[in-house]
Coordinates of C-alpha atoms in Angstrom, one line a residue:
Chain L
M11 CA -2.0 59.9 16.4
S12 CA -0.4 62.6 18.7
A13 CA 3.4 62.7 19.3
A14 CA 2.2 62.8 22.9
Q15 CA 0.6 59.6 22.5
A16 CA 3.3 57.9 20.7
A17 CA 5.6 58.9 23.2
T18 CA 3.4 57.5 26.2
D19 CA 3.1 54.5 24.2
E20 CA 6.9 54.4 24.3
V21 CA 6.7 54.1 28.0
L22 CA 4.3 51.5 28.0
I23 CA 6.6 49.3 25.7
A24 CA 9.5 49.8 28.3
R25 CA 7.3 49.2 31.1
I26 CA 5.9 45.8 29.2
A27 CA 9.5 44.9 28.4
Q28 CA 9.8 44.9 32.5
G29 CA 7.0 42.5 32.7
D30 CA 4.4 44.8 33.4
R31 CA 0.9 43.2 33.0
L32 CA -0.9 46.5 33.4
A33 CA 1.2 48.5 31.0
M34 CA 0.0 45.5 28.2
Q35 CA -3.3 46.1 28.9
V36 CA -3.3 49.9 28.2
L37 CA -1.3 49.4 25.0
Y38 CA -3.7 46.3 24.0
G39 CA -6.7 48.4 24.7
R40 CA -5.3 51.3 22.5
H41 CA -4.4 49.8 19.5
H42 CA -5.8 46.2 19.2
V43 CA -8.7 47.5 17.1
R44 CA -7.0 48.8 14.6
V45 CA -4.8 45.9 14.8
F46 CA -7.6 43.8 14.6
R47 CA -8.9 45.6 11.4
F48 CA -6.0 45.9 9.6
G49 CA -5.5 42.3 9.9
L50 CA -9.2 41.3 9.1
R51 CA -8.6 43.1 5.6
L52 CA -5.8 41.4 4.8
V53 CA -6.7 37.8 5.9
R54 CA -10.5 38.2 5.2
D55 CA -11.6 35.7 8.2
E56 CA -12.4 36.9 11.8
Q57 CA -11.5 34.2 13.4
I58 CA -7.9 34.1 11.8
A59 CA -7.7 38.0 12.6
E60 CA -8.5 37.5 15.8
D61 CA -5.9 35.0 16.5
L62 CA -3.7 37.4 15.0
I63 CA -3.7 40.1 17.2
S64 CA -3.4 37.6 20.2
E65 CA 0.2 36.7 18.2
V66 CA 1.1 40.1 17.7
F67 CA 0.6 41.1 21.0
L68 CA 2.4 38.3 22.5
D69 CA 5.2 39.1 20.2
V70 CA 5.2 42.7 21.6
W71 CA 5.1 41.2 25.2
R72 CA 8.4 38.9 24.4
Q73 CA 10.1 41.6 22.1
A74 CA 9.2 44.8 24.4
G75 CA 12.9 45.1 25.2
K76 CA 14.4 45.0 21.9
F77 CA 12.2 47.7 20.9
E78 CA 14.6 50.6 19.5
G79 CA 11.9 53.4 19.0
R80 CA 13.0 54.0 15.5
S81 CA 9.6 54.0 14.4
A82 CA 6.2 54.8 16.3
V83 CA 4.9 51.8 18.3
S84 CA 1.8 51.5 16.0
T85 CA 4.1 51.2 13.0
W86 CA 5.8 48.6 14.6
L87 CA 2.3 47.0 15.8
L88 CA 1.3 47.4 12.0
A89 CA 4.7 45.6 10.8
I90 CA 3.9 43.0 13.0
T91 CA 0.3 42.4 12.2
R92 CA 1.5 42.4 8.8
F93 CA 4.1 39.8 9.0
K94 CA 2.0 37.5 10.8
A95 CA -1.1 38.2 8.6
L96 CA 0.8 37.1 5.5
S97 CA 2.3 33.8 7.3
A98 CA -1.1 32.9 8.3
L99 CA -2.5 33.5 4.3
R100 CA 0.7 31.1 3.2
R101 CA -0.2 28.4 6.2
R102 CA -3.8 28.2 4.6
K103 CA -2.7 28.4 1.0
D104 CA -5.2 31.2 0.6
A105 CA -3.7 32.8 -2.6
E106 CA -6.5 32.5 -4.8
L107 CA -8.5 34.3 -2.4
D108 CA -8.0 37.7 -4.1
D109 CA -8.6 36.3 -7.6
E110 CA -12.1 35.2 -6.1
A111 CA -12.5 38.9 -4.6
A112 CA -11.5 40.4 -8.2
N113 CA -13.8 38.0 -10.0
A114 CA -17.0 38.7 -7.7
I115 CA -17.1 42.0 -8.6
E116 CA -17.0 41.4 -12.1
D117 CA -19.6 38.9 -12.1
S118 CA -21.8 40.9 -10.2
A119 CA -22.5 43.4 -13.3
D120 CA -25.8 41.2 -14.3
D121 CA -26.6 41.0 -10.4
P122 CA -29.8 43.3 -10.0
E123 CA -29.0 43.8 -6.3
V124 CA -25.8 45.4 -7.8
S125 CA -27.5 47.5 -10.2
V126 CA -29.2 49.2 -7.4
Q127 CA -25.9 49.6 -5.8
K128 CA -24.2 51.2 -8.7
K129 CA -26.8 54.1 -7.9
D130 CA -24.7 54.4 -4.8
T131 CA -21.5 55.5 -5.2
S132 CA -20.1 55.2 -2.0
E133 CA -21.3 51.5 -1.6
A134 CA -19.9 50.9 -4.8
L135 CA -16.5 52.4 -3.7
R136 CA -16.5 50.2 -0.6
K137 CA -17.1 46.9 -2.6
C138 CA -14.5 47.9 -5.0
L139 CA -11.8 48.6 -2.0
T140 CA -12.6 45.3 -0.7
A141 CA -12.1 43.9 -4.5
L142 CA -8.4 45.4 -4.2
S143 CA -5.9 42.8 -4.1
A144 CA -4.1 41.9 -0.8
E145 CA -0.9 44.4 -1.7
H146 CA -3.1 47.2 -2.9
R147 CA -5.5 46.9 0.1
E148 CA -2.8 47.2 2.8
I149 CA -1.3 50.2 1.2
V150 CA -4.6 51.8 0.7
D151 CA -5.6 51.2 4.7
L152 CA -2.2 52.1 6.0
V153 CA -2.2 55.5 4.1
Y154 CA -6.2 56.4 4.3
Y155 CA -7.5 54.5 7.5
H156 CA -3.9 54.1 9.7
E157 CA -2.9 57.4 8.5
K158 CA 0.6 56.4 7.8
S159 CA 3.5 58.8 6.2
V160 CA 5.2 57.3 3.2
E161 CA 8.2 56.5 5.5
E162 CA 6.1 54.3 7.8
V163 CA 4.4 52.6 5.0
A164 CA 7.6 52.0 3.2
R165 CA 8.7 50.6 7.1
I166 CA 6.0 48.4 7.2
V167 CA 5.7 47.0 3.8
S168 CA 9.7 46.7 3.7
I169 CA 9.9 48.5 0.2
P170 CA 11.4 51.5 -0.5
E171 CA 9.3 54.9 -0.5
N172 CA 9.1 56.0 -4.2
T173 CA 7.6 52.1 -4.7
V174 CA 5.1 53.2 -1.6
K175 CA 3.9 56.1 -3.6
T176 CA 3.8 54.3 -7.4
R177 CA 2.3 51.5 -5.5
L178 CA -0.8 53.5 -3.9
F179 CA -1.1 55.2 -7.3
Y180 CA -1.4 51.9 -9.3
A181 CA -4.0 50.8 -6.5
R182 CA -6.1 54.0 -7.1
K183 CA -5.7 53.2 -10.5
K184 CA -7.2 49.8 -10.4
L185 CA -10.0 51.1 -7.9
A186 CA -11.1 53.2 -10.9
E187 CA -11.2 50.2 -13.1
L188 CA -13.4 48.3 -11.0
L189 CA -15.5 51.3 -10.7
K190 CA -15.8 51.9 -14.5
A191 CA -16.5 48.1 -14.7
A192 CA -19.2 48.4 -12.3
G193 CA -20.9 51.3 -14.3
I194 CA -19.3 54.3 -12.3
E195 CA -17.4 56.7 -13.9
R196 CA -15.6 59.8 -11.3
G197 CA -13.6 61.7 -13.8
W198 CA -10.5 60.0 -12.9
P199 CA -8.5 58.9 -14.6
Chain E
M27 CA -4.5 64.7 -26.2
M28 CA -5.7 61.5 -25.3
A29 CA -2.4 60.1 -26.0
M30 CA -0.8 62.7 -23.9
S31 CA -3.4 61.9 -20.7
K32 CA -2.6 58.5 -20.8
K33 CA 1.2 58.7 -20.9
M34 CA 0.5 60.9 -17.9
L35 CA -1.4 58.3 -16.2
D36 CA 1.4 55.9 -17.0
E37 CA 4.0 58.1 -15.4
P38 CA 2.3 60.1 -12.4
S39 CA 4.0 63.1 -11.4
E40 CA 5.4 63.4 -7.6
I41 CA 2.8 65.8 -6.9
E42 CA 0.2 63.5 -8.4
M43 CA 1.3 60.8 -6.3
L44 CA 1.7 62.7 -2.9
L45 CA -1.9 63.7 -3.2
P46 CA -3.5 60.8 -0.6
W47 CA -1.2 61.6 2.1
H48 CA -2.0 65.3 1.8
A49 CA -5.5 64.1 2.1
A50 CA -4.7 62.0 5.4
G51 CA -3.0 65.3 6.5
T52 CA 0.6 63.2 7.0
L53 CA 2.8 65.4 4.8
N54 CA 5.3 67.2 6.1
A55 CA 5.0 71.3 5.9
R56 CA 7.3 71.5 2.4
D57 CA 5.6 69.0 0.7
A58 CA 2.1 70.1 1.8
R59 CA 2.8 73.5 0.8
R60 CA 4.1 72.3 -2.7
V61 CA 1.0 70.0 -3.0
E62 CA -1.3 73.0 -2.5
E63 CA 0.2 75.5 -4.8
A64 CA 0.0 72.6 -7.4
L65 CA -4.0 72.2 -6.5
A66 CA -4.3 75.9 -6.8
R67 CA -2.9 76.3 -10.4
D68 CA -3.9 72.7 -11.8
P69 CA -7.8 71.9 -12.5
A70 CA -7.3 68.4 -13.3
L71 CA -5.1 67.9 -10.4
A72 CA -7.6 69.5 -8.2
R73 CA -10.6 66.7 -9.6
Q74 CA -8.1 64.1 -8.7
Y75 CA -8.0 65.3 -5.7
A76 CA -11.9 65.4 -4.9
V77 CA -11.8 61.8 -6.1
I78 CA -9.2 60.9 -3.7
R79 CA -11.0 62.6 -0.6
E80 CA -13.9 60.4 -1.4
E81 CA -11.6 57.3 -1.8
Y82 CA -10.4 58.4 1.8
A83 CA -13.6 59.1 3.6
E84 CA -14.6 55.5 2.4
T85 CA -12.1 53.9 3.2
I86 CA -12.3 55.2 6.5
H87 CA -16.0 54.1 6.8
L88 CA -15.3 50.7 5.2
N89 CA -12.5 49.9 8.1
E90 CA -14.8 51.3 10.9
S91 CA -17.8 49.1 9.8
L92 CA -15.3 46.0 10.5
G93 CA -16.0 46.1 14.4
A94 CA -14.1 44.9 16.9
P95 CA -12.5 41.8 18.1
S96 CA -14.1 39.5 20.9
A97 CA -13.0 39.5 24.3
R98 CA -11.8 36.0 23.3
A99 CA -8.8 37.3 21.9
M100 CA -8.0 39.1 24.9
Q101 CA -8.3 36.2 26.9
K102 CA -6.2 34.1 24.9
L103 CA -3.3 36.7 24.9
F104 CA -3.0 37.3 28.4
A105 CA -3.7 33.4 29.2
A106 CA -0.7 33.0 27.0
I107 CA 1.2 35.8 28.8
E108 CA 0.6 33.8 31.6
E109 CA 2.5 30.8 30.6
E110 CA 5.3 33.3 29.5
P111 CA 8.2 33.2 31.8
V112 CA 8.6 35.8 34.7
R113 CA 11.2 38.5 34.0
K114 CA 13.6 40.1 36.1
P115 CA 14.0 43.5 35.1
S116 CA 17.6 44.8 34.4
L117 CA 19.1 48.1 36.3
T118 CA 19.7 49.8 33.0
S119 CA 16.3 49.1 31.9
R120 CA 14.4 50.3 34.6
I121 CA 16.8 53.4 35.0
S122 CA 16.0 54.4 31.0
T123 CA 12.1 53.6 31.6
G124 CA 12.5 56.0 34.9
I125 CA 13.6 58.6 33.0
A126 CA 11.3 58.4 29.8
Q127 CA 8.5 58.6 32.4
F128 CA 9.8 61.8 34.2
F129 CA 10.1 63.5 30.8
A130 CA 6.8 62.2 29.7
S131 CA 4.9 63.6 32.9
L132 CA 6.5 67.0 32.5
S133 CA 4.2 69.7 31.0
P134 CA 5.8 71.3 27.6
R135 CA 6.0 74.3 29.8
T136 CA 8.1 72.7 32.2
L137 CA 10.2 71.1 29.9
A138 CA 10.8 74.5 28.0
W139 CA 11.6 76.0 31.5
S140 CA 13.9 73.0 32.3
A141 CA 15.9 73.6 29.0
G142 CA 16.2 77.4 29.5
A143 CA 17.7 76.5 33.2
A144 CA 19.9 74.1 31.6
A145 CA 20.9 76.6 29.4
V146 CA 21.8 79.3 31.5
A147 CA 23.6 76.8 33.8
L148 CA 25.9 75.7 30.9
L149 CA 26.6 79.7 30.1
L150 CA 27.7 80.4 33.8
Q151 CA 30.0 77.4 33.6
A152 CA 31.3 78.5 30.5
G153 CA 32.0 81.9 32.2
V154 CA 33.9 80.5 34.8
I155 CA 35.9 78.2 33.1
G156 CA 36.9 81.3 30.7
A157 CA 37.5 83.5 33.8
V158 CA 39.8 81.0 35.0
L159 CA 41.7 80.7 31.8
M160 CA 42.3 84.4 31.5
Q161 CA 43.7 84.7 35.1
G162 CA 45.8 81.5 34.2
Q163 CA 48.9 83.6 33.1
T164 CA 51.1 81.2 34.6
Y165 CA 49.2 77.9 33.2
Q166 CA 51.7 75.5 32.4
T167 CA 51.5 72.9 29.9
A168 CA 52.6 69.5 29.4
S169 CA 55.4 70.6 26.7
L170 CA 59.2 70.4 28.1
S171 CA 60.0 74.2 28.4
V172 CA 63.3 74.7 29.5
N173 CA 63.1 78.5 29.0
E174 CA 60.3 79.5 30.5
R175 CA 60.0 78.9 34.2
P176 CA 56.5 79.4 35.4
A177 CA 55.9 80.7 39.0
A178 CA 54.6 77.4 40.1
S179 CA 57.5 75.5 39.5
M180 CA 59.5 78.2 40.8
T181 CA 57.8 78.2 44.1
R182 CA 58.5 74.0 43.9
E183 CA 62.3 74.7 43.2
L184 CA 62.5 76.9 46.4
G185 CA 60.8 74.5 48.6
A186 CA 63.1 71.8 47.2
V187 CA 66.5 72.9 48.5
G188 CA 67.9 69.6 49.3
T189 CA 67.1 68.0 45.7
P190 CA 69.6 66.5 43.5
P191 CA 70.2 68.4 40.3
R192 CA 68.4 67.4 37.2
A193 CA 68.9 68.0 33.8
L194 CA 67.2 67.6 30.3
V195 CA 69.5 65.6 28.2
R196 CA 69.0 64.6 24.5
F197 CA 71.1 61.7 23.2
A198 CA 72.7 61.5 19.6
P199 CA 70.7 59.6 17.4
D200 CA 73.7 56.9 16.9
A201 CA 74.0 56.7 20.7
K202 CA 73.9 52.8 21.6
M203 CA 72.1 51.9 24.4
A204 CA 75.1 50.6 26.2
D205 CA 77.3 53.8 26.2
I206 CA 73.7 55.3 27.7
N207 CA 74.0 52.9 30.4
A208 CA 77.8 53.6 30.8
L209 CA 76.9 57.3 31.2
L210 CA 74.2 56.7 33.4
D211 CA 76.4 54.9 35.7
N212 CA 79.4 57.5 35.3
Y213 CA 77.4 60.1 36.3
Q214 CA 75.1 58.1 39.0
A215 CA 72.2 59.5 37.1
T216 CA 68.8 57.9 36.8
V217 CA 66.2 58.5 34.2
V218 CA 63.2 60.3 36.1
G219 CA 61.4 61.2 33.1
G220 CA 61.0 62.0 29.4
A221 CA 59.2 63.1 26.2
N222 CA 59.7 63.3 22.6
G223 CA 63.6 62.6 22.8
L224 CA 64.2 64.5 25.7
F225 CA 65.4 62.6 29.2
R226 CA 65.0 64.1 32.3
L227 CA 67.9 62.7 34.6
Q228 CA 68.6 63.2 38.3
F229 CA 72.1 63.2 39.3
G230 CA 73.1 61.7 42.5
G231 CA 71.8 61.7 46.4
K232 CA 72.3 65.2 46.9
S233 CA 71.8 68.8 45.9
M234 CA 74.6 71.0 44.3
N235 CA 75.7 74.9 44.1
K236 CA 74.8 76.4 41.4
D237 CA 78.5 76.3 40.2
E238 CA 78.6 72.4 40.7
V239 CA 75.5 72.1 38.4
A240 CA 77.1 74.5 35.7
S241 CA 80.2 72.4 36.0
L242 CA 78.4 69.3 35.5
M243 CA 76.3 70.6 32.7
S244 CA 79.4 71.7 31.0
K245 CA 80.7 68.1 31.3
L246 CA 77.6 66.6 30.0
R247 CA 77.9 68.6 27.2
G248 CA 81.2 67.2 26.5
E249 CA 80.0 63.6 25.9
K250 CA 79.9 62.1 22.3
I251 CA 76.7 60.8 22.7
V252 CA 74.8 63.9 24.5
S253 CA 73.5 66.1 22.2
L254 CA 71.8 68.5 24.5
A255 CA 71.8 68.6 28.5
E256 CA 70.2 71.4 30.1
S257 CA 69.8 72.0 33.9
A258 CA 65.8 71.5 34.6
P259 CA 63.8 71.7 38.1

């Protein structure tokens, strides 16, 4: 995101704080897809992810007056989304979801369909990215897709900056292990 | 070698951990330069970077394939907003928004010119203040100087022919409040000011000539509880 857009995001938030619904629509139009995708990758349920974005932007409507601009608006949105997603997961008692997904990638080794996929490194990579734990998925997405810096990720996930770096390193290592289990060697590690 | 590689993997270097951010272009200039230099001299790091670029591309591909939410989400949001209580914007929030919008509306060139004009205005202001200070040889501070009599105070004295005499008086440290009150009564004096242990006293209700004032000062200096007495405007 450009500095100019970040600045206008802050103006939108200031207008939302005054009850400007048009500003809310503009902000929603600008960010709702990324918020949805980030939430969907965490909760893995489209219905819940859609409910999440309504909740996230309703929070923005209510809390805009308290936004202090210490981080970019997009970083604030992702932090709210993450909090809401984790709450939704807790509500559903869906902790076993990650284990199921991780098992799925290993179990698929004998699947002839997957054997064909193995030839396609890109597709296998995407499948393995889906199979990462929620903790690893979110950090990979925040850095690669949402283009967040070390400091911004630290703010969103509420962990120290050094932990951000090591967590992504180990997420990548896990990804390499999953790929290896699927028969794909990439030369690292 | 294997053990070494394993150790390296268990304890990634700082540069190695920064590679994903370098791929995403979100490192600051200093770190980006450090990573570039390391990539140029370390082929193993460069191989790992190539792997990271693949991961980066596929993560974007994966996220983009997730699609977008339906219109239902937006309808639900704005229905909820409709039910929220109407807010009255505060004056401060209106002002801050106005300022934010004003600066957001300016082009970078306009902002640069504005900043330049502000800097020139500050320099001019500093120049004017400096000139005033340089001319101000008669500038009087708040300190109680009995020897230096600035021109301004002299002018004031000339215009105050009928005013009663005044003096700066310091009382002895062991002077009691009762003694001081008695002295003030005896001399028909009132305290009209003071600072740092010095009191500015005014005597009587009419003016005195030079000799009378000198006599008054001499008499004051003879008092046991007075350690200093000087005629003052």
